[in-house]
XYZ file of C-alpha atoms in Angstrom:
274
model
C 73.710 92.566 101.382
C 76.113 91.690 98.551
C 76.718 87.994 97.887
C 78.471 86.700 94.781
C 79.138 82.985 94.215
C 82.435 82.407 92.434
C 84.750 79.532 91.664
C 86.602 78.868 94.921
C 84.926 81.586 96.980
C 81.700 83.370 97.874
C 82.225 87.121 98.154
C 80.145 88.831 100.818
C 79.690 92.493 101.547
C 77.143 95.198 102.126
C 75.413 98.020 100.316
C 73.514 101.041 101.587
C 72.711 104.617 100.654
C 71.154 106.502 97.777
C 72.285 107.705 94.379
C 74.925 106.347 91.980
C 76.883 103.245 92.934
C 80.265 103.779 94.591
C 82.280 100.599 95.110
C 84.961 100.777 97.821
C 87.950 98.524 97.061
C 89.810 97.897 100.323
C 93.530 97.757 100.932
C 95.539 95.862 103.531
C 93.600 93.168 105.329
C 90.741 93.686 102.878
C 87.613 93.823 105.047
C 84.403 95.515 103.905
C 84.370 97.358 107.243
C 87.241 99.588 106.060
C 84.572 101.696 104.369
C 82.463 102.156 107.516
C 84.096 105.377 108.837
C 83.466 107.125 105.489
C 79.875 105.924 105.062
C 78.208 108.647 107.128
C 79.230 111.310 104.618
C 79.109 109.192 101.448
C 75.736 107.437 101.812
C 73.518 110.538 101.374
C 75.069 110.931 97.910
C 75.963 107.381 96.825
C 74.901 103.781 97.133
C 78.067 102.650 98.907
C 79.137 99.067 98.240
C 81.923 97.350 100.160
C 82.965 93.721 100.288
C 85.404 91.348 101.956
C 88.148 90.543 99.468
C 88.616 86.892 98.461
C 90.169 84.989 101.370
C 89.098 87.588 103.945
C 86.505 87.440 106.768
C 83.138 86.451 105.243
C 84.751 85.533 101.879
C 87.014 82.593 102.800
C 88.675 80.451 100.159
C 87.115 77.088 99.449
C 89.292 74.124 100.484
C 91.966 73.527 97.857
C 91.359 76.826 96.072
C 94.556 78.477 94.777
C 95.973 81.695 96.191
C 94.388 84.683 94.459
C 96.333 86.938 92.127
C 95.619 90.619 91.485
C 93.862 89.518 88.297
C 91.721 87.093 90.323
C 90.725 89.918 92.654
C 89.917 92.130 89.651
C 87.735 89.372 88.175
C 85.961 89.195 91.541
C 85.378 92.946 91.474
C 83.975 92.613 87.940
C 81.559 89.960 89.252
C 80.466 92.256 92.079
C 79.687 95.041 89.595
C 77.774 92.634 87.331
C 75.759 91.442 90.331
C 74.862 95.036 91.124
C 73.378 95.185 87.643
C 75.344 98.156 86.424
C 78.001 99.260 84.013
C 80.077 102.322 84.579
C 80.125 102.546 88.381
C 82.344 104.833 90.440
C 85.130 103.269 92.477
C 87.418 104.353 95.288
C 90.451 102.160 95.947
C 93.331 102.391 98.366
C 96.689 100.600 98.652
C 96.576 97.095 97.112
C 92.965 97.814 96.198
C 94.346 100.299 93.642
C 96.126 97.513 91.771
C 92.879 95.529 91.690
C 90.792 98.473 90.474
C 93.332 99.557 87.867
C 93.573 95.999 86.528
C 89.780 96.007 86.306
C 89.933 99.233 84.287
C 92.394 97.765 81.767
C 90.415 94.554 81.222
C 86.804 95.576 81.928
C 86.731 99.287 81.062
C 82.951 99.199 80.642
C 82.666 98.640 84.411
C 84.212 101.988 85.339
C 82.775 105.491 85.089
C 85.380 107.089 87.312
C 88.101 105.657 89.538
C 89.952 107.282 92.412
C 93.144 105.477 93.460
C 94.971 106.363 96.670
C 98.681 105.410 96.782
C 98.950 102.332 94.526
C 101.871 100.229 95.887
C 103.502 99.150 92.620
C 107.276 99.396 92.997
C 107.664 98.881 89.236
C 106.602 102.526 88.915
C 109.817 103.539 90.696
C 113.399 103.365 89.474
C 116.933 103.176 90.810
C 117.544 103.335 94.539
C 113.912 104.214 95.310
C 112.685 100.965 93.807
C 115.458 98.887 95.370
C 114.693 100.299 98.814
C 110.945 99.708 98.474
C 111.410 96.153 97.173
C 113.853 95.344 99.968
C 111.352 96.581 102.553
C 108.616 94.339 101.174
C 110.957 91.331 101.076
C 111.901 91.930 104.730
C 108.225 92.243 105.608
C 107.419 88.839 104.105
C 110.423 87.301 105.863
C 109.408 88.810 109.192
C 105.935 87.302 108.893
C 107.396 83.878 108.138
C 109.973 83.934 110.934
C 108.427 86.086 113.671
C 104.688 86.017 113.045
C 101.891 88.446 112.345
C 102.487 90.772 115.322
C 106.065 91.555 114.347
C 105.050 91.893 110.695
C 102.289 94.355 111.612
C 104.760 96.541 113.494
C 107.165 96.418 110.553
C 104.344 97.249 108.123
C 103.424 100.307 110.207
C 107.040 101.500 110.008
C 107.273 100.769 106.267
C 104.153 102.846 105.611
C 104.931 105.577 108.140
C 101.747 104.948 110.130
C 101.298 107.016 113.281
C 98.185 106.148 115.351
C 98.202 109.648 116.875
C 97.708 111.287 113.463
C 93.955 110.994 112.949
C 90.687 112.857 113.187
C 89.665 113.143 116.821
C 86.559 110.992 116.364
C 88.042 108.512 113.888
C 87.632 104.950 115.198
C 90.795 103.287 116.450
C 91.978 100.059 114.886
C 90.563 97.044 116.729
C 93.046 94.181 116.741
C 90.473 91.400 116.950
C 91.109 87.700 116.273
C 89.358 88.136 112.905
C 91.608 91.073 112.024
C 94.693 89.012 112.884
C 93.397 86.157 110.728
C 92.704 88.516 107.810
C 96.060 90.240 108.173
C 97.785 86.848 108.198
C 96.049 86.020 104.923
C 97.289 89.308 103.481
C 100.887 88.619 104.512
C 100.766 85.022 103.287
C 98.972 85.569 99.983
C 98.164 89.126 98.892
C 101.515 90.695 99.751
C 103.239 88.418 97.252
C 100.468 88.874 94.688
C 100.931 92.629 94.872
C 104.705 92.374 94.514
C 104.343 90.116 91.461
C 101.897 92.419 89.697
C 102.875 95.220 87.338
C 100.477 97.922 86.220
C 99.978 98.184 82.460
C 100.425 101.949 82.225
C 100.248 101.868 78.428
C 96.783 100.282 78.551
C 95.725 102.672 81.312
C 96.582 105.681 79.154
C 93.560 104.878 76.982
C 91.306 105.364 80.009
C 93.152 108.091 81.897
C 90.202 110.485 81.577
C 88.445 108.285 84.150
C 91.309 108.108 86.668
C 92.108 110.359 89.630
C 95.401 109.645 91.414
C 95.771 110.614 95.074
C 98.641 110.599 97.581
C 98.799 111.535 101.248
C 99.905 114.962 102.407
C 101.776 113.301 105.286
C 103.454 110.544 103.237
C 105.503 112.701 100.877
C 108.792 111.015 101.840
C 107.442 107.468 101.518
C 107.613 105.059 98.591
C 103.815 104.708 98.306
C 103.497 108.467 97.741
C 106.253 108.264 95.132
C 104.378 105.434 93.386
C 101.310 107.660 93.135
C 103.433 110.519 91.806
C 105.004 108.236 89.211
C 101.621 106.875 88.084
C 100.232 110.401 87.721
C 103.267 111.330 85.627
C 102.949 108.196 83.478
C 99.308 109.043 82.747
C 99.896 112.803 82.409
C 97.493 113.476 85.268
C 97.605 115.898 88.197
C 98.264 114.429 91.635
C 95.522 114.997 94.205
C 96.879 115.518 97.707
C 94.975 113.486 100.283
C 94.355 114.071 104.011
C 96.821 112.152 106.178
C 99.278 109.529 105.018
C 98.951 106.054 103.522
C 96.150 105.268 105.972
C 94.368 108.555 105.284
C 91.024 106.938 104.348
C 90.736 105.306 107.789
C 92.601 107.885 109.896
C 90.861 110.893 108.298
C 87.536 109.394 107.148
C 85.492 112.605 107.079
C 88.090 114.593 105.168
C 88.702 111.601 102.887
C 85.003 111.180 102.141
C 84.775 114.854 101.198
C 87.819 114.427 98.931
C 86.090 111.488 97.235
C 82.901 113.513 96.752
C 84.871 116.424 95.297
C 86.743 114.135 92.924
C 83.628 112.352 91.680
C 81.490 115.471 91.329
C 83.921 117.708 89.438
C 84.544 117.524 85.698
C 87.842 115.669 85.401
C 90.701 117.295 83.524
C 93.528 115.242 82.064
C 95.897 118.164 81.942
C 98.952 117.307 84.050
């Protein structure tokens, strides 16, 4: 069990397995359970740590606490790593979790041995019409949540990210739309969506640590803005782009193939030749 007392929140999560520490930084609604489908393959090789992001599930905000920023989430992640008693852990992050993990790397580089990021959604990495289109989609998503509610926003999010429930490993667990999931997703739309849009990766600072970064993008999301963000980040850091099973939701839709991709990335000597 992971439990970290912080100002305005108590982060809760879980840890299991053997070997070096691998911290899973969730995207979307931010629950520790996002890591569960990948655990079966990862835990024989790693001590897998996952946690509920601030404001989510078992990590609710204290009354009166301010909305978290990406930097707040990165500070939380730093506290998790300190609680684990280690420097230089491995991390796997997806979607908004990438922004959190990359911010951690720029401000607490001693925390990170190697970091795999899967489709970081930073529209500042894009330019011209591609950025305008992506920004407009995120603005519409926030407006839909405010005017039509979480159900309509979830459907719009699926379209924005090109999510197809039929594209998945045959034994991958289906998404359970529980009351807790709806509550967590509402928190994401109300707080973390805006925090992600306001944040801008410091690619200049990241260049100093690019030997520790692996950038991934989905094989099935090549036409989508999140894939283009990953491509742009890889180019900014002069890194190769690792193609990932599935699309933006590859880690949950293709958990076995994704876990093997993580193992390959963390076990191979990392080249910075783009």
